[in-house]
Coordinates of C-alpha atoms and ligand atoms in Angstrom, one line a residue:
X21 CA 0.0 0.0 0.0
X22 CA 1.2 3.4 -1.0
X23 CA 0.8 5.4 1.9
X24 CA 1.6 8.8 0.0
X25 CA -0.8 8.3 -2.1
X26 CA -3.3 9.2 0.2
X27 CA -1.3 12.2 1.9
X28 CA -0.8 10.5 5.0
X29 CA 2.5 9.0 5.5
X30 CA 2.2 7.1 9.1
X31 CA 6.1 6.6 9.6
X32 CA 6.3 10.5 9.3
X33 CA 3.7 10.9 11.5
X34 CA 4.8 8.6 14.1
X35 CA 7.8 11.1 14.4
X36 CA 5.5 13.3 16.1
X37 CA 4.7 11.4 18.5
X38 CA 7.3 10.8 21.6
X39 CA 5.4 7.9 22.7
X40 CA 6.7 5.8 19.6
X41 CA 10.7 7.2 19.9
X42 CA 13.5 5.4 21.7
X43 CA 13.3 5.9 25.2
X44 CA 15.4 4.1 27.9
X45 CA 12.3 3.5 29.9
X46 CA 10.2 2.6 27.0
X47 CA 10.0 -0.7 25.8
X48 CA 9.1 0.0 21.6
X49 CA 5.4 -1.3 21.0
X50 CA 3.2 -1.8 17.7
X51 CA 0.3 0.0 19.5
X52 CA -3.1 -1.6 18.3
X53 CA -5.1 -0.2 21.3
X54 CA -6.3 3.1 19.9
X55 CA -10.1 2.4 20.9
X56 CA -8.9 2.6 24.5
X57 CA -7.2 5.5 23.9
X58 CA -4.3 7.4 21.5
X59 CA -1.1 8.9 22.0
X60 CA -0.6 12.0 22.3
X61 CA 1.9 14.4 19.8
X62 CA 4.5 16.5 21.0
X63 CA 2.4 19.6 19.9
X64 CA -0.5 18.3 22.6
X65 CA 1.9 17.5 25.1
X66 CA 4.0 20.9 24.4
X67 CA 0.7 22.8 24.6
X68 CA -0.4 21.9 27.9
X69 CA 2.9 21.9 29.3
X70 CA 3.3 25.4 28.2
X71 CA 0.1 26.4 29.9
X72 CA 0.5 25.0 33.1
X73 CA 3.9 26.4 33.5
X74 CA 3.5 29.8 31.8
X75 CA -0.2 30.6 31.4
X76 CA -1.7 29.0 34.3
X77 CA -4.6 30.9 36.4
X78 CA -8.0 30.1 37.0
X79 CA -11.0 31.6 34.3
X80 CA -13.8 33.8 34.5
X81 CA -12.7 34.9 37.9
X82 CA -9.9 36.7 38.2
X83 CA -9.5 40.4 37.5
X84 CA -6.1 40.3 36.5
X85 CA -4.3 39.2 33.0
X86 CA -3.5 36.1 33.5
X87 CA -6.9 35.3 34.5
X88 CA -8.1 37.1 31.7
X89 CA -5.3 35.4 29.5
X90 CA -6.5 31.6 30.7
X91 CA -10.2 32.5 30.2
X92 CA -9.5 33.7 26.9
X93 CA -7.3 29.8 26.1
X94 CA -10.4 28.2 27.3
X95 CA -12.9 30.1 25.2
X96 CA -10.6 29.8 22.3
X97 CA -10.8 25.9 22.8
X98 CA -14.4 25.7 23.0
X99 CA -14.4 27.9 19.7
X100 CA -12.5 25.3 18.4
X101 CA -14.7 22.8 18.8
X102 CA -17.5 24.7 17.9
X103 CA -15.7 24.7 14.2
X104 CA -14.6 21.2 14.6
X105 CA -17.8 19.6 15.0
X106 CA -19.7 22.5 12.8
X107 CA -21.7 23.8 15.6
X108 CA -23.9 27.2 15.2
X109 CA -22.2 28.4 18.0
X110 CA -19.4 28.1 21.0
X111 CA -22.7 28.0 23.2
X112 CA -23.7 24.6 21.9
X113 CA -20.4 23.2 23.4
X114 CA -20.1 22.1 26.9
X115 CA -16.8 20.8 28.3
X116 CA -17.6 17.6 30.3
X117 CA -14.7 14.9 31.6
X118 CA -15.5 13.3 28.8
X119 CA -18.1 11.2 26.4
X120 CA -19.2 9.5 29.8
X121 CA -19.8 12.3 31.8
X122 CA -21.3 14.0 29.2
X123 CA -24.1 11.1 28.4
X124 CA -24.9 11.3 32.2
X125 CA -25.4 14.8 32.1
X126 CA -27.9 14.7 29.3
X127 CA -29.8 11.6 31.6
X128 CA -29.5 13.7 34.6
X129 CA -30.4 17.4 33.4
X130 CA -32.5 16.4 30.0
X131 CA -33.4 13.2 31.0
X132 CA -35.3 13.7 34.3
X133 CA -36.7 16.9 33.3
X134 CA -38.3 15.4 30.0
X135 CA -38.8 11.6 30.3
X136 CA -41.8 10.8 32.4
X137 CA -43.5 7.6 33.8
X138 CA -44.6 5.4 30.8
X139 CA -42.4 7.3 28.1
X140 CA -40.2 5.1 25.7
X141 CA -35.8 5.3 25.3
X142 CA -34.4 3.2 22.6
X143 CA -30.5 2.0 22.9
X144 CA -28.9 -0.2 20.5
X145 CA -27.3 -3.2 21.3
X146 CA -23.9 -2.4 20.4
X147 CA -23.8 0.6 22.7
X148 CA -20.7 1.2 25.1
X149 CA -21.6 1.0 29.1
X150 CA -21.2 4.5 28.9
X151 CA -24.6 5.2 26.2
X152 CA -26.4 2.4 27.8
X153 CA -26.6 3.0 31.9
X154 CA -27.1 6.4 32.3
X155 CA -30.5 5.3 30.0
X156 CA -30.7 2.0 32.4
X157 CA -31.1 4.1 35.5
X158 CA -33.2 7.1 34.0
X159 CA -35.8 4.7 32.9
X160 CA -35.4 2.9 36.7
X161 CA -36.1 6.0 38.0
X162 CA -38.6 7.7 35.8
X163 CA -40.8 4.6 35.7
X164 CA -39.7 5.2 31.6
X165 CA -39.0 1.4 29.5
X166 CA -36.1 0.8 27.8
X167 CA -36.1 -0.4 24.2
X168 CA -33.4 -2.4 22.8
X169 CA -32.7 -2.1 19.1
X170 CA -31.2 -5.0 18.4
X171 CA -28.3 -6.1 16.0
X172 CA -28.1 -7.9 12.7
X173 CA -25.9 -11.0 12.5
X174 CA -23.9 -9.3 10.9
X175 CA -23.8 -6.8 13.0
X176 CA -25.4 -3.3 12.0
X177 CA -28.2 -1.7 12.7
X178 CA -31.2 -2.1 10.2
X179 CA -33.4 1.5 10.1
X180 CA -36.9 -0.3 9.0
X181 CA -36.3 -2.4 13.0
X182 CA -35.9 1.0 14.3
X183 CA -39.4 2.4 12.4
X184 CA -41.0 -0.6 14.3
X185 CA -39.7 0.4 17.6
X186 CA -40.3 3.9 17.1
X187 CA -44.4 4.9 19.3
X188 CA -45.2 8.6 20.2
X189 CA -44.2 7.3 24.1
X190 CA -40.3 7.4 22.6
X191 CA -38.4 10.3 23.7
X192 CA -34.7 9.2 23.2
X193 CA -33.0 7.3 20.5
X194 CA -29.5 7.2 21.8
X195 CA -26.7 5.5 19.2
X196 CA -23.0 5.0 18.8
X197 CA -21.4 6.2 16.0
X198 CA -19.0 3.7 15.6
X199 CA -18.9 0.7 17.8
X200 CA -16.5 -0.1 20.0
X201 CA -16.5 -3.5 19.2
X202 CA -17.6 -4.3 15.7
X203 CA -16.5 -1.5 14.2
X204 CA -20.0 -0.8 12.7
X205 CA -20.1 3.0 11.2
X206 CA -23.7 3.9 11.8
X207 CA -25.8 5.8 9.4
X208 CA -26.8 8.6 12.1
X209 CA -27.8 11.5 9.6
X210 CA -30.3 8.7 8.8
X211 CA -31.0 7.5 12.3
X212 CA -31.5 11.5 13.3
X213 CA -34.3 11.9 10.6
X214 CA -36.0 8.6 11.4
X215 CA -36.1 9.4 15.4
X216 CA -36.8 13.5 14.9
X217 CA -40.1 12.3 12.2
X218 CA -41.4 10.5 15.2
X219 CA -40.8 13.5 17.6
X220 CA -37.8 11.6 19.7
X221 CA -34.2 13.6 20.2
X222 CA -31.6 12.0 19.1
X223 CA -27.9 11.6 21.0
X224 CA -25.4 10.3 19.4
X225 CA -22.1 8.6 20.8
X226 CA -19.1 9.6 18.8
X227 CA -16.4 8.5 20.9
X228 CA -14.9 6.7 18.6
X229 CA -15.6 8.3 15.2
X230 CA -14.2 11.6 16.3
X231 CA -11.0 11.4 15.4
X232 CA -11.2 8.9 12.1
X233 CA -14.1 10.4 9.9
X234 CA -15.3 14.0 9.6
X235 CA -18.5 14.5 12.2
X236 CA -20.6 17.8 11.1
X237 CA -23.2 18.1 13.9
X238 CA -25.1 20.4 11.4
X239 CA -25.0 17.5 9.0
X240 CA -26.2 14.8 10.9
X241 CA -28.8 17.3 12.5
X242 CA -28.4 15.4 16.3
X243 CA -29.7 17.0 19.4
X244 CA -26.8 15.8 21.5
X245 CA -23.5 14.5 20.9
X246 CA -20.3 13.4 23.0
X247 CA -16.9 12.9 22.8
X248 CA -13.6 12.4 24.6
X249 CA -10.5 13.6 24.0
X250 CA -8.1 11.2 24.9
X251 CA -9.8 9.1 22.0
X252 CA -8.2 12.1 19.4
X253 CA -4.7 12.5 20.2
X254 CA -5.7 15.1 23.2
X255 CA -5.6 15.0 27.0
X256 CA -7.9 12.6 29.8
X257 CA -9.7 14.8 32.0
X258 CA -11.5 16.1 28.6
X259 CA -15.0 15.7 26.6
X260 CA -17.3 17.3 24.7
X261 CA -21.1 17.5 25.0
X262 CA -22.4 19.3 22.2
X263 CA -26.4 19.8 22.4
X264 CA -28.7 22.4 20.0
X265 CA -29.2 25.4 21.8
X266 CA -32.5 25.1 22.3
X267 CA -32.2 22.2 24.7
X268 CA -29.5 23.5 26.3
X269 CA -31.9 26.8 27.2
X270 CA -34.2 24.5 29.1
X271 CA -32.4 22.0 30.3
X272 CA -31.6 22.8 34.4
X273 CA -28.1 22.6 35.7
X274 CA -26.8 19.2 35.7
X275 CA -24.2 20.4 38.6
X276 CA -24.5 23.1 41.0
X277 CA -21.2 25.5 42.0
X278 CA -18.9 28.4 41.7
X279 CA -19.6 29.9 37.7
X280 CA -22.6 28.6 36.8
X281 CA -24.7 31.2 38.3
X282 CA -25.6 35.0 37.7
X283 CA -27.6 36.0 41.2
X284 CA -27.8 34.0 44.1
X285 CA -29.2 34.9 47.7
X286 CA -31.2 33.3 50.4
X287 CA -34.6 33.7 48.0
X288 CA -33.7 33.2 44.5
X289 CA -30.7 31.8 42.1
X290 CA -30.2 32.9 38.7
X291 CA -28.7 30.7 36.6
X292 CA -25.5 31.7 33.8
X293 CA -26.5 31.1 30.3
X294 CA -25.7 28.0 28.6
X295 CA -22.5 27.0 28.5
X296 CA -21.3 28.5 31.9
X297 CA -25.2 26.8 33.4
X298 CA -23.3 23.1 32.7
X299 CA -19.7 24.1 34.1
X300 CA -20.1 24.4 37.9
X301 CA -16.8 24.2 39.4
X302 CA -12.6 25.2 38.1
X303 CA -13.2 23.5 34.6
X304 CA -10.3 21.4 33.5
X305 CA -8.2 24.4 31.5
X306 CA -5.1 22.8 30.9
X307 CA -6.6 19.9 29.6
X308 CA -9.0 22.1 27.5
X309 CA -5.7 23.9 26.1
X310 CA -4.7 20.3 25.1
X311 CA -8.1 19.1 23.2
X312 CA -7.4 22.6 21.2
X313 CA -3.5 21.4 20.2
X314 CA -5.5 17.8 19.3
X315 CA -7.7 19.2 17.2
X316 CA -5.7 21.4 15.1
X317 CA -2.9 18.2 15.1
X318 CA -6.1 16.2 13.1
X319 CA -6.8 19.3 11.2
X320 CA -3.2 19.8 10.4
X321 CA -3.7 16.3 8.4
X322 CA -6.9 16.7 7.4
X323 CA -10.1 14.3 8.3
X324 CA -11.1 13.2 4.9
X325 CA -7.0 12.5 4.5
X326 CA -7.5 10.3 7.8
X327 CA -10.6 8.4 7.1
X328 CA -9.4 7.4 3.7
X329 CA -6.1 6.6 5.0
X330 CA -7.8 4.4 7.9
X331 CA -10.0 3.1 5.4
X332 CA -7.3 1.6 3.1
X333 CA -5.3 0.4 6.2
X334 CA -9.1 -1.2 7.4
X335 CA -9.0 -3.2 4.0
X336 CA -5.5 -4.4 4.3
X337 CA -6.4 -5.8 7.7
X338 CA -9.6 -7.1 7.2
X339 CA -7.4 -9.3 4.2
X340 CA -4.9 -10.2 6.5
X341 CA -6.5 -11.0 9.4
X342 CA -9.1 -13.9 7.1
X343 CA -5.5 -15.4 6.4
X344 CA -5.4 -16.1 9.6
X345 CA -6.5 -20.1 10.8
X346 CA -9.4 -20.4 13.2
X347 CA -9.6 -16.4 13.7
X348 CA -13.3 -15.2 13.5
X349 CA -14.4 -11.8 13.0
X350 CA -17.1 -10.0 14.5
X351 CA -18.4 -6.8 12.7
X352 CA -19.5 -6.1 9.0
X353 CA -17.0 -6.6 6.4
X354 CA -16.2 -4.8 4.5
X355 CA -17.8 -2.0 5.2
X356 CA -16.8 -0.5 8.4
X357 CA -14.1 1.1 10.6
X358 CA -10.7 0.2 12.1
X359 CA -11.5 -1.8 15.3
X360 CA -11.2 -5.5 15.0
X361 CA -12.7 -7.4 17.7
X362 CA -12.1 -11.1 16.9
X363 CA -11.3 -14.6 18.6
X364 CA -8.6 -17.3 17.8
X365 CA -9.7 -21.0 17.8
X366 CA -10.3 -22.1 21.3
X367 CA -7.6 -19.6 23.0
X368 CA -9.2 -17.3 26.0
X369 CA -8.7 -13.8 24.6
X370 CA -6.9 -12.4 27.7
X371 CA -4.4 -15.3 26.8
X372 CA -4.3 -14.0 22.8
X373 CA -4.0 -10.5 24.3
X374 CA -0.7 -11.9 26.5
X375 CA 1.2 -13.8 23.7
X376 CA 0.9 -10.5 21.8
X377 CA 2.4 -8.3 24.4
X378 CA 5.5 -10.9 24.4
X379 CA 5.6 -9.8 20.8
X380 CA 5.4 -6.2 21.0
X381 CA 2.0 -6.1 20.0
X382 CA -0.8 -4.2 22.4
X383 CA -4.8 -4.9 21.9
X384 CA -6.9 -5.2 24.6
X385 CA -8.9 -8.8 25.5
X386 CA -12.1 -8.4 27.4
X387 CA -15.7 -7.5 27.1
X388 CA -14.9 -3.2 26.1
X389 CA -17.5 -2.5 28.5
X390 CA -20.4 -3.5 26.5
X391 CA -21.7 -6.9 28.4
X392 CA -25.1 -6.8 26.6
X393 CA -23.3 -6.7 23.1
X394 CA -20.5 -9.5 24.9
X395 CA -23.5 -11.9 25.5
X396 CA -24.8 -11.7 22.1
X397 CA -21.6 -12.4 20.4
X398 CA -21.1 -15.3 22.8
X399 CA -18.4 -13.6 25.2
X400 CA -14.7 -12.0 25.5
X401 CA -13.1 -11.1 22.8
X402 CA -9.7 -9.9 21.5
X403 CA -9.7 -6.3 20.4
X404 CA -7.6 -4.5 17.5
X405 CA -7.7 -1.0 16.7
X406 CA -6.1 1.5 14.4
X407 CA -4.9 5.2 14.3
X408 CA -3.3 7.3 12.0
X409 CA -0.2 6.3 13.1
X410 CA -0.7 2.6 12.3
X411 CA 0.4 1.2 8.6
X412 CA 0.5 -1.9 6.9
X413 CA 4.0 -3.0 9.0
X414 CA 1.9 -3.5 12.1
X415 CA -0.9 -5.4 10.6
X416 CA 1.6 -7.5 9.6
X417 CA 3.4 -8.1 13.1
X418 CA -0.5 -8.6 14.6
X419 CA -1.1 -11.3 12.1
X420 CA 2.5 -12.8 12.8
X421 CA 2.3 -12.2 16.3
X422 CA -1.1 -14.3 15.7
X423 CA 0.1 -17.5 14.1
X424 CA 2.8 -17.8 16.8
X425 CA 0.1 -17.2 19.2
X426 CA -1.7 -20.8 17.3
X427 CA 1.6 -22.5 17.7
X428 CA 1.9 -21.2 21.0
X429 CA -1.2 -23.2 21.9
X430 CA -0.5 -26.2 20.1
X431 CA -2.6 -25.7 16.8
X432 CA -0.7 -26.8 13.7
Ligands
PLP507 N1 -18.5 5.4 24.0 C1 -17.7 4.6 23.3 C2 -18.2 4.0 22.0 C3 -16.4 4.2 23.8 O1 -15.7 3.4 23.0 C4 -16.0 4.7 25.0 C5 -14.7 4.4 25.6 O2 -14.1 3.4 25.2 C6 -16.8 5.6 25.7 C7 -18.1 5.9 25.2 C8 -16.5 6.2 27.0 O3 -15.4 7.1 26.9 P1 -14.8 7.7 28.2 O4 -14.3 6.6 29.0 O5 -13.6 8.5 27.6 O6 -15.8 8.6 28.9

């Protein structure tokens, strides 16, 4: 594969990233583990590192510069986002700790303002832990029902099951982007229409598609959406809930604190306007700074480059990988994204995952925090998953790393 064809040349890439240079404490790994999270460049790392030791204060508080300095860092990243994701406005962005604090807060504030006894959510089956119980204890607690849309064998989601499901009681139709697991890319532009022509919001999870396709809120015409960024080459600590405006206006606060609020004395509170009304507390800045130096970093290659990069390096795998003896893949093929969640003959994937790390190889084994979707595909599986910083050279040390792993365990 030509990777300069596409404009993305990985092995260049990879030289901005100090995570994959020679380092006397750092044993050199073929990082397949992206899903979990990425590395981080230099330009994140310098970024935040710059800000904590030069530009540090807290926001909207201070009266001096450097408060005024810091606030103006952490408006500037929200702006950011704003243009990344295609928002109206910076207002429609709300820095949470991430995609899972950000799905709570729409249960919490949206959820148990709008969902009453009797009224309908629909999750699909291949949702993350994180876009399933938040819905699993709103419905609990509303007296609301939960509807499962469930998964073809092959595993997507098929719209005319999700008409069916659809009554006037539904209020929520909350779906992942891109699965963790089987790598599904979901048609949510689609989903959206479906769910808004029977009067339901729509949330959708894009955790993992954030940093691998283009994602235009405007486009896909969602009422919420969340994302981390320690899943796109930026800092922990950081996430993203984007939500229309409109919603945001009359949803109540999610947290209560120090700068989410205009007036407040022994009779009456006053809530800030939307963002400020979701940040109660010292948001995380630094980290903030960071999700800004991500952002630009995918910019700086472009997100069309990245998805057809990805999607090349996909196709490669998905070849390799049926070379493979008595490996089975879960997931559509070929259509679909760079996670490979798969199991090898009769060999627990924790064990798979183990022989690979004696290789140099890191994917994660396990159920990715999606036990419904586990049960259904009959339990644990090994987990690969790509970044722009992958190329062909590491697909082919999994699928060698893979064969030994066979031999390790006695299959010819
Ligand atoms: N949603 C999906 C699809 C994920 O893959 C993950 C993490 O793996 C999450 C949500 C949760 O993200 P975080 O732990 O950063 O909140």
């Amino acid at each position: 594969m030509a990777t300069t064809r596409l404009a993305i040349d990985a092995h260049e890439i990879r030289r901005q990233f100090p995570f994959f240079q020679p380092h006397p404490e750092m044993r050199s790994v073929i990082y397949l583990d992206n899903a979990a999270t990425t590395q981080k460049p230099y330009a994140v790392i310098e970024a935040v590192s710059h800000f904590w030791a030069y530009q540090n204060a807290n926001v909207h508080r201070g009266g001096h510069g450097a408060g005024a300095k810091a606030s103006a860092l952490y408006e500037a990243a929200r702006e950011c986002v704003a243009k990344f994701l295609n928002a109206r406005e910076p207002a429609e962005i709300v820095f949470t700790r991430g995609t899972t604090e950000a799905i709570n807060l729409v249960a919490s504030s949206w959820g148990e303002t709008f969902v009453r006894a009797g009224d309908e959510i629909i999750v699909t089956e291949m949702e993350h832990h994180a876009n399933l119980l938040p819905w699993m204890r709103l419905a609990e607690k509303q007296g609301a029902t939960l509807r499962v849309w469930r998964i073809t064998d092959d595993g997507r989601l098929d719209l005319d099951a999700l008409r069916a499901l659809l009554t006037e009681r539904t209020r929520l139709v909350a779906v992942v982007h891109i699965s963790n697991v089987l790598g599904t890319v979901n048609p949510v532009a689609e989903i959206c229409r479906i769910a808004h022509e029977a009067g339901a919001r729509c949330l959708v999870d894009a955790a993992q598609s954030i940093a691998h396709m283009p994602v235009d809120v405007q486009a896909i015409d969602c009422d919420f959406l969340a994302f981390s960024g320690h899943k796109a080459y930026g800092p922990t600590g950081i996430g993203v809930l984007y939500a229309k405006r409109a919603l945001l206006e009359e949803m109540p606060p999610y947290q209560v604190g120090g700068g989410m609020v205009r007036i407040v004395s022994w009779e009456r509170r006053q809530w800030a306007e939307p963002p400020a009304k979701f940040e109660a507390g010292t948001p995380p800045i630094g980290e903030a700074v960071g999700l800004h130096a991500a952002l630009d970093f995918i910019d700086s290659l472009g997100r069309e480059a990245i998805a057809a990069y990805e999607h090349e390096l996909t196709e490669y795998a998905l070849r390799r990988l049926q070379e493979v003896p008595g490996l089975r893949l879960h997931g559509p093929v070929p259509d679909r994204a760079g996670i490979f969640a798969f199991t090898l003959e009769d060999i627990h994937p924790h064990d798979i995952a183990t022989v690979l790390d004696t290789r140099d190889v890191a994917i994660r084994s396990g159920l990715h925090c999606a036990h419904p979707l586990g049960e259904r595909l009959g339990g644990a599986t090994a987990r690969a998953s790509l970044a722009v910083y992958n190329d062909t050279s590491h697909i082919d040390a999994l699928v060698e790393a893979l064969h030994t792993t066979r031999k390790v365990f006695g299959y010819a």
